[in-house]
């Protein structure tokens, strides 16, 4: 296995990603429905689906590790957080970023399932973000110093006048299936480290996927850490046209500044009601003051109301998406997501479910064999990029250690 660190992933080899990965919204075909019915007949309510092999035709053409990268599709909004003039401003900007991150990560109206990453799989990409694009989603009364004034230029030709954001994700554990991901921008002295594992549960006509774990956003120039959690996802109407909704309450907190936020993703009531609704509020804990309220749809229009009385509307569908950069397949190591899953992906694109299933099966068998070998020789798996710390996983060379 190629043991390169992300620092040695040569970003000059990266090219702008051209995969659009839009999923066809065809719904479930008749012969597929009978397979799903057969599968459902063997499941019990509340059953853990972690070890249940789901049919290949419900797969989305990307790995879960890449889906996490797509949560960073608005890196300009992400980088604007740290230039907020006050702790309140920075927390509000983080909430604005958080609420706009899901629509691109969860693309396509039809619920499909990304590939389950195999142990040791990794995904690398970068974004070059034009400096003049890094500004908050709203105008503020206090005008912070222009961001470009206190940061070094990136030296790559195409990135001149850009900030570079680097991303690495790795599957660090198989049982439970834990992914770690880390993203940093050296010039802005900001990075985020997240570990997350999913647990799927059968709920009759839907499947619930709970996300456990947490992320920490570090703003080094302010010495602030924002700890946040992630919502659950539900695949509904799995026999007709499956669709995804998010649900549950998440929390965001900055211990140093005393600001916190709660965001609730509302699942649609059985009768009536809107889909994809989200509400949130930002609070200054020492005084109990609510400084910002948000409501709307996470994949539609969001409305923010601030304590000053001003309001702001953000339409997620109109936010510009900055394309990630990724190395071509032939430059990738064997265990990088796109290269690892390339045969499954090309078979799915060609509509050849049997070939896709066969390639997926080969990868899973390889993972099983290697697991048995490790058990037999009593070796524990050691990830390449992440180190276990307490209950979580932390990137091995994070920005806060290299200051």
PDB file of C-alpha atoms in Angstrom, residues 94-358:
ATOM      1  CA  UNK A  94     -20.502  28.835  11.287  1.00  0.00           C
ATOM      2  CA  UNK A  95     -24.233  28.101  11.638  1.00  0.00           C
ATOM      3  CA  UNK A  96     -24.871  29.681   8.211  1.00  0.00           C
ATOM      4  CA  UNK A  97     -22.139  27.494   6.736  1.00  0.00           C
ATOM      5  CA  UNK A  98     -23.402  24.360   8.518  1.00  0.00           C
ATOM      6  CA  UNK A  99     -26.972  24.820   7.289  1.00  0.00           C
ATOM      7  CA  UNK A 100     -25.859  25.258   3.673  1.00  0.00           C
ATOM      8  CA  UNK A 101     -23.459  22.267   3.684  1.00  0.00           C
ATOM      9  CA  UNK A 102     -25.959  19.422   3.357  1.00  0.00           C
ATOM     10  CA  UNK A 103     -27.663  20.117   0.035  1.00  0.00           C
ATOM     11  CA  UNK A 104     -24.530  19.411  -2.023  1.00  0.00           C
ATOM     12  CA  UNK A 105     -23.392  16.454   0.079  1.00  0.00           C
ATOM     13  CA  UNK A 106     -26.842  14.864  -0.375  1.00  0.00           C
ATOM     14  CA  UNK A 107     -27.253  15.431  -4.101  1.00  0.00           C
ATOM     15  CA  UNK A 108     -30.104  14.054  -6.156  1.00  0.00           C
ATOM     16  CA  UNK A 109     -33.719  13.677  -5.115  1.00  0.00           C
ATOM     17  CA  UNK A 110     -33.536   9.884  -5.168  1.00  0.00           C
ATOM     18  CA  UNK A 111     -32.155   8.191  -2.070  1.00  0.00           C
ATOM     19  CA  UNK A 112     -29.198   6.101  -3.043  1.00  0.00           C
ATOM     20  CA  UNK A 113     -26.519   4.762  -0.788  1.00  0.00           C
ATOM     21  CA  UNK A 114     -22.849   5.680  -1.187  1.00  0.00           C
ATOM     22  CA  UNK A 115     -20.376   2.764  -1.156  1.00  0.00           C
ATOM     23  CA  UNK A 116     -19.441   1.603   2.335  1.00  0.00           C
ATOM     24  CA  UNK A 117     -15.743   2.492   2.526  1.00  0.00           C
ATOM     25  CA  UNK A 118     -13.443  -0.459   3.129  1.00  0.00           C
ATOM     26  CA  UNK A 119     -10.847  -0.388   5.888  1.00  0.00           C
ATOM     27  CA  UNK A 120      -7.830   1.670   4.866  1.00  0.00           C
ATOM     28  CA  UNK A 121      -9.648   3.416   2.023  1.00  0.00           C
ATOM     29  CA  UNK A 122      -8.847   7.129   1.710  1.00  0.00           C
ATOM     30  CA  UNK A 123     -10.033  10.095  -0.319  1.00  0.00           C
ATOM     31  CA  UNK A 124      -7.973  13.226  -1.046  1.00  0.00           C
ATOM     32  CA  UNK A 125      -8.930  16.463  -2.742  1.00  0.00           C
ATOM     33  CA  UNK A 126      -8.302  20.203  -2.581  1.00  0.00           C
ATOM     34  CA  UNK A 127     -10.161  23.386  -3.401  1.00  0.00           C
ATOM     35  CA  UNK A 128      -8.586  26.570  -4.694  1.00  0.00           C
ATOM     36  CA  UNK A 129     -10.807  29.358  -3.439  1.00  0.00           C
ATOM     37  CA  UNK A 130     -10.401  32.797  -5.049  1.00  0.00           C
ATOM     38  CA  UNK A 131      -9.703  35.284  -2.276  1.00  0.00           C
ATOM     39  CA  UNK A 132     -12.258  37.783  -3.465  1.00  0.00           C
ATOM     40  CA  UNK A 133     -14.945  35.089  -3.077  1.00  0.00           C
ATOM     41  CA  UNK A 134     -14.287  34.643   0.642  1.00  0.00           C
ATOM     42  CA  UNK A 135     -16.894  36.832   2.249  1.00  0.00           C
ATOM     43  CA  UNK A 136     -19.760  36.196   4.616  1.00  0.00           C
ATOM     44  CA  UNK A 137     -23.228  35.305   3.446  1.00  0.00           C
ATOM     45  CA  UNK A 138     -24.535  38.553   4.903  1.00  0.00           C
ATOM     46  CA  UNK A 139     -23.414  42.141   5.300  1.00  0.00           C
ATOM     47  CA  UNK A 140     -22.295  43.134   8.773  1.00  0.00           C
ATOM     48  CA  UNK A 141     -22.335  46.477  10.502  1.00  0.00           C
ATOM     49  CA  UNK A 142     -18.760  46.042  11.701  1.00  0.00           C
ATOM     50  CA  UNK A 143     -16.376  45.680   8.793  1.00  0.00           C
ATOM     51  CA  UNK A 144     -13.484  43.350   9.607  1.00  0.00           C
ATOM     52  CA  UNK A 145     -10.111  44.000   7.976  1.00  0.00           C
ATOM     53  CA  UNK A 146      -9.917  42.511   4.508  1.00  0.00           C
ATOM     54  CA  UNK A 147      -8.955  38.861   4.805  1.00  0.00           C
ATOM     55  CA  UNK A 148      -6.194  39.100   2.220  1.00  0.00           C
ATOM     56  CA  UNK A 149      -4.235  41.562   4.355  1.00  0.00           C
ATOM     57  CA  UNK A 150      -2.879  39.025   6.814  1.00  0.00           C
ATOM     58  CA  UNK A 151      -2.246  35.872   4.835  1.00  0.00           C
ATOM     59  CA  UNK A 152       0.391  34.410   2.570  1.00  0.00           C
ATOM     60  CA  UNK A 153      -0.197  33.846  -1.122  1.00  0.00           C
ATOM     61  CA  UNK A 154      -0.389  30.311  -2.462  1.00  0.00           C
ATOM     62  CA  UNK A 155       2.348  29.808  -4.985  1.00  0.00           C
ATOM     63  CA  UNK A 156       0.725  27.574  -7.596  1.00  0.00           C
ATOM     64  CA  UNK A 157       0.063  29.445 -10.835  1.00  0.00           C
ATOM     65  CA  UNK A 158      -3.576  28.541 -11.081  1.00  0.00           C
ATOM     66  CA  UNK A 159      -4.017  29.262  -7.386  1.00  0.00           C
ATOM     67  CA  UNK A 160      -2.485  32.745  -7.404  1.00  0.00           C
ATOM     68  CA  UNK A 161      -4.778  34.921  -5.401  1.00  0.00           C
ATOM     69  CA  UNK A 162      -6.459  31.823  -4.003  1.00  0.00           C
ATOM     70  CA  UNK A 163      -6.629  30.076  -0.683  1.00  0.00           C
ATOM     71  CA  UNK A 164      -5.990  26.362  -0.776  1.00  0.00           C
ATOM     72  CA  UNK A 165      -8.151  24.020   1.265  1.00  0.00           C
ATOM     73  CA  UNK A 166      -6.903  20.418   1.616  1.00  0.00           C
ATOM     74  CA  UNK A 167      -9.152  17.466   2.512  1.00  0.00           C
ATOM     75  CA  UNK A 168      -8.338  13.903   3.514  1.00  0.00           C
ATOM     76  CA  UNK A 169     -10.764  11.193   4.668  1.00  0.00           C
ATOM     77  CA  UNK A 170      -9.915   7.667   5.767  1.00  0.00           C
ATOM     78  CA  UNK A 171     -11.876   4.614   6.878  1.00  0.00           C
ATOM     79  CA  UNK A 172     -10.193   3.997  10.234  1.00  0.00           C
ATOM     80  CA  UNK A 173     -12.280   1.125  11.614  1.00  0.00           C
ATOM     81  CA  UNK A 174     -14.460  -1.668  10.216  1.00  0.00           C
ATOM     82  CA  UNK A 175     -16.570  -2.629  13.279  1.00  0.00           C
ATOM     83  CA  UNK A 176     -17.953  -0.125  14.044  1.00  0.00           C
ATOM     84  CA  UNK A 177     -17.537   1.481  10.586  1.00  0.00           C
ATOM     85  CA  UNK A 178     -15.769   4.738  11.499  1.00  0.00           C
ATOM     86  CA  UNK A 179     -14.631   7.378   8.999  1.00  0.00           C
ATOM     87  CA  UNK A 180     -12.268  10.191   9.923  1.00  0.00           C
ATOM     88  CA  UNK A 181     -11.998  13.335   7.855  1.00  0.00           C
ATOM     89  CA  UNK A 182      -9.845  16.407   8.141  1.00  0.00           C
ATOM     90  CA  UNK A 183      -9.779  19.646   6.193  1.00  0.00           C
ATOM     91  CA  UNK A 184      -7.386  22.584   6.587  1.00  0.00           C
ATOM     92  CA  UNK A 185      -6.454  25.946   5.147  1.00  0.00           C
ATOM     93  CA  UNK A 186      -3.013  26.984   6.364  1.00  0.00           C
ATOM     94  CA  UNK A 187      -3.290  30.602   5.219  1.00  0.00           C
ATOM     95  CA  UNK A 188      -6.500  31.133   7.156  1.00  0.00           C
ATOM     96  CA  UNK A 189      -5.246  29.089  10.132  1.00  0.00           C
ATOM     97  CA  UNK A 190      -8.445  27.104  10.190  1.00  0.00           C
ATOM     98  CA  UNK A 191      -9.152  23.365  10.134  1.00  0.00           C
ATOM     99  CA  UNK A 192     -11.874  20.881  10.953  1.00  0.00           C
ATOM    100  CA  UNK A 193     -11.443  17.329  12.272  1.00  0.00           C
ATOM    101  CA  UNK A 194     -14.390  14.915  12.329  1.00  0.00           C
ATOM    102  CA  UNK A 195     -14.939  11.266  13.128  1.00  0.00           C
ATOM    103  CA  UNK A 196     -18.268   9.697  12.358  1.00  0.00           C
ATOM    104  CA  UNK A 197     -19.779   6.251  12.213  1.00  0.00           C
ATOM    105  CA  UNK A 198     -23.153   5.269  10.894  1.00  0.00           C
ATOM    106  CA  UNK A 199     -25.680   2.766  12.121  1.00  0.00           C
ATOM    107  CA  UNK A 200     -28.574   1.778   9.876  1.00  0.00           C
ATOM    108  CA  UNK A 201     -31.870   0.550  11.228  1.00  0.00           C
ATOM    109  CA  UNK A 202     -34.846  -0.986   9.467  1.00  0.00           C
ATOM    110  CA  UNK A 203     -38.082   0.934  10.138  1.00  0.00           C
ATOM    111  CA  UNK A 204     -40.716  -0.671   7.913  1.00  0.00           C
ATOM    112  CA  UNK A 205     -40.993   1.389   4.735  1.00  0.00           C
ATOM    113  CA  UNK A 206     -37.913   3.416   5.563  1.00  0.00           C
ATOM    114  CA  UNK A 207     -34.338   2.957   6.687  1.00  0.00           C
ATOM    115  CA  UNK A 208     -32.872   5.211   9.365  1.00  0.00           C
ATOM    116  CA  UNK A 209     -29.165   6.007   9.397  1.00  0.00           C
ATOM    117  CA  UNK A 210     -27.875   7.490  12.643  1.00  0.00           C
ATOM    118  CA  UNK A 211     -24.627   9.449  12.581  1.00  0.00           C
ATOM    119  CA  UNK A 212     -22.526   9.085  15.719  1.00  0.00           C
ATOM    120  CA  UNK A 213     -19.376  11.026  16.501  1.00  0.00           C
ATOM    121  CA  UNK A 214     -18.556  14.708  16.309  1.00  0.00           C
ATOM    122  CA  UNK A 215     -16.515  17.309  14.537  1.00  0.00           C
ATOM    123  CA  UNK A 216     -14.340  20.120  15.861  1.00  0.00           C
ATOM    124  CA  UNK A 217     -13.692  23.315  13.921  1.00  0.00           C
ATOM    125  CA  UNK A 218     -10.472  25.056  15.030  1.00  0.00           C
ATOM    126  CA  UNK A 219     -10.031  28.788  14.386  1.00  0.00           C
ATOM    127  CA  UNK A 220      -6.398  29.124  15.433  1.00  0.00           C
ATOM    128  CA  UNK A 221      -6.098  32.903  15.175  1.00  0.00           C
ATOM    129  CA  UNK A 222      -8.913  33.229  17.733  1.00  0.00           C
ATOM    130  CA  UNK A 223      -7.928  30.157  19.765  1.00  0.00           C
ATOM    131  CA  UNK A 224     -11.535  28.919  19.412  1.00  0.00           C
ATOM    132  CA  UNK A 225     -12.917  25.411  18.995  1.00  0.00           C
ATOM    133  CA  UNK A 226     -16.455  24.701  17.803  1.00  0.00           C
ATOM    134  CA  UNK A 227     -17.709  21.205  18.617  1.00  0.00           C
ATOM    135  CA  UNK A 228     -20.620  19.989  16.481  1.00  0.00           C
ATOM    136  CA  UNK A 229     -22.684  16.865  15.845  1.00  0.00           C
ATOM    137  CA  UNK A 230     -24.460  15.558  12.713  1.00  0.00           C
ATOM    138  CA  UNK A 231     -28.120  14.753  11.928  1.00  0.00           C
ATOM    139  CA  UNK A 232     -29.583  11.329  11.143  1.00  0.00           C
ATOM    140  CA  UNK A 233     -30.742  10.495   7.628  1.00  0.00           C
ATOM    141  CA  UNK A 234     -33.812   8.528   6.569  1.00  0.00           C
ATOM    142  CA  UNK A 235     -34.415   6.779   3.264  1.00  0.00           C
ATOM    143  CA  UNK A 236     -38.197   6.919   2.766  1.00  0.00           C
ATOM    144  CA  UNK A 237     -40.551   5.105   0.330  1.00  0.00           C
ATOM    145  CA  UNK A 238     -37.974   2.440  -0.387  1.00  0.00           C
ATOM    146  CA  UNK A 239     -40.348   0.493  -2.658  1.00  0.00           C
ATOM    147  CA  UNK A 240     -41.311   3.334  -4.987  1.00  0.00           C
ATOM    148  CA  UNK A 241     -39.202   6.445  -5.483  1.00  0.00           C
ATOM    149  CA  UNK A 242     -36.942   6.511  -2.423  1.00  0.00           C
ATOM    150  CA  UNK A 243     -36.006   9.938  -1.078  1.00  0.00           C
ATOM    151  CA  UNK A 244     -33.832  11.174   1.749  1.00  0.00           C
ATOM    152  CA  UNK A 245     -34.751  13.365   4.650  1.00  0.00           C
ATOM    153  CA  UNK A 246     -32.623  14.500   7.548  1.00  0.00           C
ATOM    154  CA  UNK A 247     -33.865  14.387  11.113  1.00  0.00           C
ATOM    155  CA  UNK A 248     -32.857  15.088  14.670  1.00  0.00           C
ATOM    156  CA  UNK A 249     -31.358  17.815  16.803  1.00  0.00           C
ATOM    157  CA  UNK A 250     -27.704  18.755  16.493  1.00  0.00           C
ATOM    158  CA  UNK A 251     -25.623  20.981  18.716  1.00  0.00           C
ATOM    159  CA  UNK A 252     -22.763  23.374  18.048  1.00  0.00           C
ATOM    160  CA  UNK A 253     -20.822  24.890  20.916  1.00  0.00           C
ATOM    161  CA  UNK A 254     -17.792  27.085  21.543  1.00  0.00           C
ATOM    162  CA  UNK A 255     -16.730  26.759  25.196  1.00  0.00           C
ATOM    163  CA  UNK A 256     -14.332  29.707  25.041  1.00  0.00           C
ATOM    164  CA  UNK A 257     -16.848  32.294  23.826  1.00  0.00           C
ATOM    165  CA  UNK A 258     -19.920  30.857  25.548  1.00  0.00           C
ATOM    166  CA  UNK A 259     -21.932  30.814  22.302  1.00  0.00           C
ATOM    167  CA  UNK A 260     -23.869  27.723  21.315  1.00  0.00           C
ATOM    168  CA  UNK A 261     -26.412  26.772  18.683  1.00  0.00           C
ATOM    169  CA  UNK A 262     -29.027  24.087  18.281  1.00  0.00           C
ATOM    170  CA  UNK A 263     -30.284  23.060  14.875  1.00  0.00           C
ATOM    171  CA  UNK A 264     -33.317  20.805  14.418  1.00  0.00           C
ATOM    172  CA  UNK A 265     -33.910  18.902  11.195  1.00  0.00           C
ATOM    173  CA  UNK A 266     -37.652  18.205  11.168  1.00  0.00           C
ATOM    174  CA  UNK A 267     -38.947  15.013   9.594  1.00  0.00           C
ATOM    175  CA  UNK A 268     -42.173  15.375   7.664  1.00  0.00           C
ATOM    176  CA  UNK A 269     -45.302  14.664   9.732  1.00  0.00           C
ATOM    177  CA  UNK A 270     -47.409  11.738   8.536  1.00  0.00           C
ATOM    178  CA  UNK A 271     -50.187  14.012   7.272  1.00  0.00           C
ATOM    179  CA  UNK A 272     -49.481  17.370   5.640  1.00  0.00           C
ATOM    180  CA  UNK A 273     -46.492  19.430   6.643  1.00  0.00           C
ATOM    181  CA  UNK A 274     -43.439  20.440   4.667  1.00  0.00           C
ATOM    182  CA  UNK A 275     -40.402  18.346   3.862  1.00  0.00           C
ATOM    183  CA  UNK A 276     -36.743  19.193   4.591  1.00  0.00           C
ATOM    184  CA  UNK A 277     -37.635  21.778   7.215  1.00  0.00           C
ATOM    185  CA  UNK A 278     -34.912  23.005   9.507  1.00  0.00           C
ATOM    186  CA  UNK A 279     -34.914  25.490  12.398  1.00  0.00           C
ATOM    187  CA  UNK A 280     -32.068  26.786  14.495  1.00  0.00           C
ATOM    188  CA  UNK A 281     -31.029  29.363  17.028  1.00  0.00           C
ATOM    189  CA  UNK A 282     -27.767  30.817  18.281  1.00  0.00           C
ATOM    190  CA  UNK A 283     -27.543  31.636  21.952  1.00  0.00           C
ATOM    191  CA  UNK A 284     -25.138  33.495  24.220  1.00  0.00           C
ATOM    192  CA  UNK A 285     -25.152  31.118  27.182  1.00  0.00           C
ATOM    193  CA  UNK A 286     -23.942  33.448  29.989  1.00  0.00           C
ATOM    194  CA  UNK A 287     -26.853  35.840  29.364  1.00  0.00           C
ATOM    195  CA  UNK A 288     -29.314  33.396  27.760  1.00  0.00           C
ATOM    196  CA  UNK A 289     -29.783  35.831  24.849  1.00  0.00           C
ATOM    197  CA  UNK A 290     -30.890  34.432  21.479  1.00  0.00           C
ATOM    198  CA  UNK A 291     -28.783  36.327  18.923  1.00  0.00           C
ATOM    199  CA  UNK A 292     -29.955  34.645  15.730  1.00  0.00           C
ATOM    200  CA  UNK A 293     -32.818  32.426  14.551  1.00  0.00           C
ATOM    201  CA  UNK A 294     -32.957  30.408  11.364  1.00  0.00           C
ATOM    202  CA  UNK A 295     -35.714  28.575   9.538  1.00  0.00           C
ATOM    203  CA  UNK A 296     -36.363  27.139   6.091  1.00  0.00           C
ATOM    204  CA  UNK A 297     -35.319  24.075   4.097  1.00  0.00           C
ATOM    205  CA  UNK A 298     -31.758  22.730   4.182  1.00  0.00           C
ATOM    206  CA  UNK A 299     -31.931  22.095   0.420  1.00  0.00           C
ATOM    207  CA  UNK A 300     -33.987  25.194  -0.414  1.00  0.00           C
ATOM    208  CA  UNK A 301     -34.345  28.673   1.042  1.00  0.00           C
ATOM    209  CA  UNK A 302     -33.092  29.564   4.525  1.00  0.00           C
ATOM    210  CA  UNK A 303     -34.089  32.701   6.411  1.00  0.00           C
ATOM    211  CA  UNK A 304     -31.957  34.130   9.205  1.00  0.00           C
ATOM    212  CA  UNK A 305     -33.192  36.728  11.691  1.00  0.00           C
ATOM    213  CA  UNK A 306     -30.595  38.514  13.808  1.00  0.00           C
ATOM    214  CA  UNK A 307     -31.006  40.268  17.147  1.00  0.00           C
ATOM    215  CA  UNK A 308     -30.409  43.585  15.374  1.00  0.00           C
ATOM    216  CA  UNK A 309     -33.739  42.998  13.627  1.00  0.00           C
ATOM    217  CA  UNK A 310     -32.156  42.486  10.213  1.00  0.00           C
ATOM    218  CA  UNK A 311     -33.046  39.387   8.216  1.00  0.00           C
ATOM    219  CA  UNK A 312     -31.196  37.553   5.484  1.00  0.00           C
ATOM    220  CA  UNK A 313     -32.372  34.927   3.001  1.00  0.00           C
ATOM    221  CA  UNK A 314     -29.999  32.338   1.523  1.00  0.00           C
ATOM    222  CA  UNK A 315     -31.115  30.181  -1.389  1.00  0.00           C
ATOM    223  CA  UNK A 316     -28.917  27.072  -1.260  1.00  0.00           C
ATOM    224  CA  UNK A 317     -29.756  26.180  -4.856  1.00  0.00           C
ATOM    225  CA  UNK A 318     -28.228  29.460  -6.047  1.00  0.00           C
ATOM    226  CA  UNK A 319     -25.006  29.287  -4.024  1.00  0.00           C
ATOM    227  CA  UNK A 320     -22.022  28.812  -6.335  1.00  0.00           C
ATOM    228  CA  UNK A 321     -20.405  25.391  -5.971  1.00  0.00           C
ATOM    229  CA  UNK A 322     -16.606  25.427  -6.168  1.00  0.00           C
ATOM    230  CA  UNK A 323     -15.414  22.221  -7.834  1.00  0.00           C
ATOM    231  CA  UNK A 324     -12.930  20.104  -5.937  1.00  0.00           C
ATOM    232  CA  UNK A 325      -9.615  19.094  -7.476  1.00  0.00           C
ATOM    233  CA  UNK A 326      -8.580  15.467  -7.485  1.00  0.00           C
ATOM    234  CA  UNK A 327      -5.700  13.481  -8.997  1.00  0.00           C
ATOM    235  CA  UNK A 328      -6.497  11.353 -12.074  1.00  0.00           C
ATOM    236  CA  UNK A 329      -7.078   7.629 -11.376  1.00  0.00           C
ATOM    237  CA  UNK A 330      -3.683   6.563 -12.663  1.00  0.00           C
ATOM    238  CA  UNK A 331      -1.957   8.876 -10.162  1.00  0.00           C
ATOM    239  CA  UNK A 332      -3.987   7.580  -7.206  1.00  0.00           C
ATOM    240  CA  UNK A 333      -2.842   4.905  -4.784  1.00  0.00           C
ATOM    241  CA  UNK A 334      -4.597   1.541  -4.832  1.00  0.00           C
ATOM    242  CA  UNK A 335      -6.774   2.286  -1.799  1.00  0.00           C
ATOM    243  CA  UNK A 336      -7.970   5.756  -2.797  1.00  0.00           C
ATOM    244  CA  UNK A 337     -11.757   5.789  -3.209  1.00  0.00           C
ATOM    245  CA  UNK A 338     -12.134   6.563  -6.917  1.00  0.00           C
ATOM    246  CA  UNK A 339      -9.468   4.064  -7.932  1.00  0.00           C
ATOM    247  CA  UNK A 340     -10.625   1.391  -5.477  1.00  0.00           C
ATOM    248  CA  UNK A 341     -14.259   1.525  -6.648  1.00  0.00           C
ATOM    249  CA  UNK A 342     -13.566   2.353 -10.329  1.00  0.00           C
ATOM    250  CA  UNK A 343     -14.898  -0.968 -11.713  1.00  0.00           C
ATOM    251  CA  UNK A 344     -18.091  -0.824  -9.621  1.00  0.00           C
ATOM    252  CA  UNK A 345     -18.631   2.787 -10.725  1.00  0.00           C
ATOM    253  CA  UNK A 346     -18.075   2.127 -14.443  1.00  0.00           C
ATOM    254  CA  UNK A 347     -20.387  -0.931 -14.330  1.00  0.00           C
ATOM    255  CA  UNK A 348     -23.115   1.126 -12.594  1.00  0.00           C
ATOM    256  CA  UNK A 349     -22.701   3.873 -15.197  1.00  0.00           C
ATOM    257  CA  UNK A 350     -23.080   1.258 -17.929  1.00  0.00           C
ATOM    258  CA  UNK A 351     -26.180  -0.094 -16.180  1.00  0.00           C
ATOM    259  CA  UNK A 352     -24.543  -3.513 -15.692  1.00  0.00           C
ATOM    260  CA  UNK A 353     -25.701  -4.391 -12.190  1.00  0.00           C
ATOM    261  CA  UNK A 354     -24.282  -7.951 -12.269  1.00  0.00           C
ATOM    262  CA  UNK A 355     -20.745  -6.802 -13.066  1.00  0.00           C
ATOM    263  CA  UNK A 356     -21.017  -4.033 -10.439  1.00  0.00           C
ATOM    264  CA  UNK A 357     -22.168  -6.588  -7.857  1.00  0.00           C
ATOM    265  CA  UNK A 358     -19.294  -8.915  -8.724  1.00  0.00           C
TER     266      UNK A 358
END
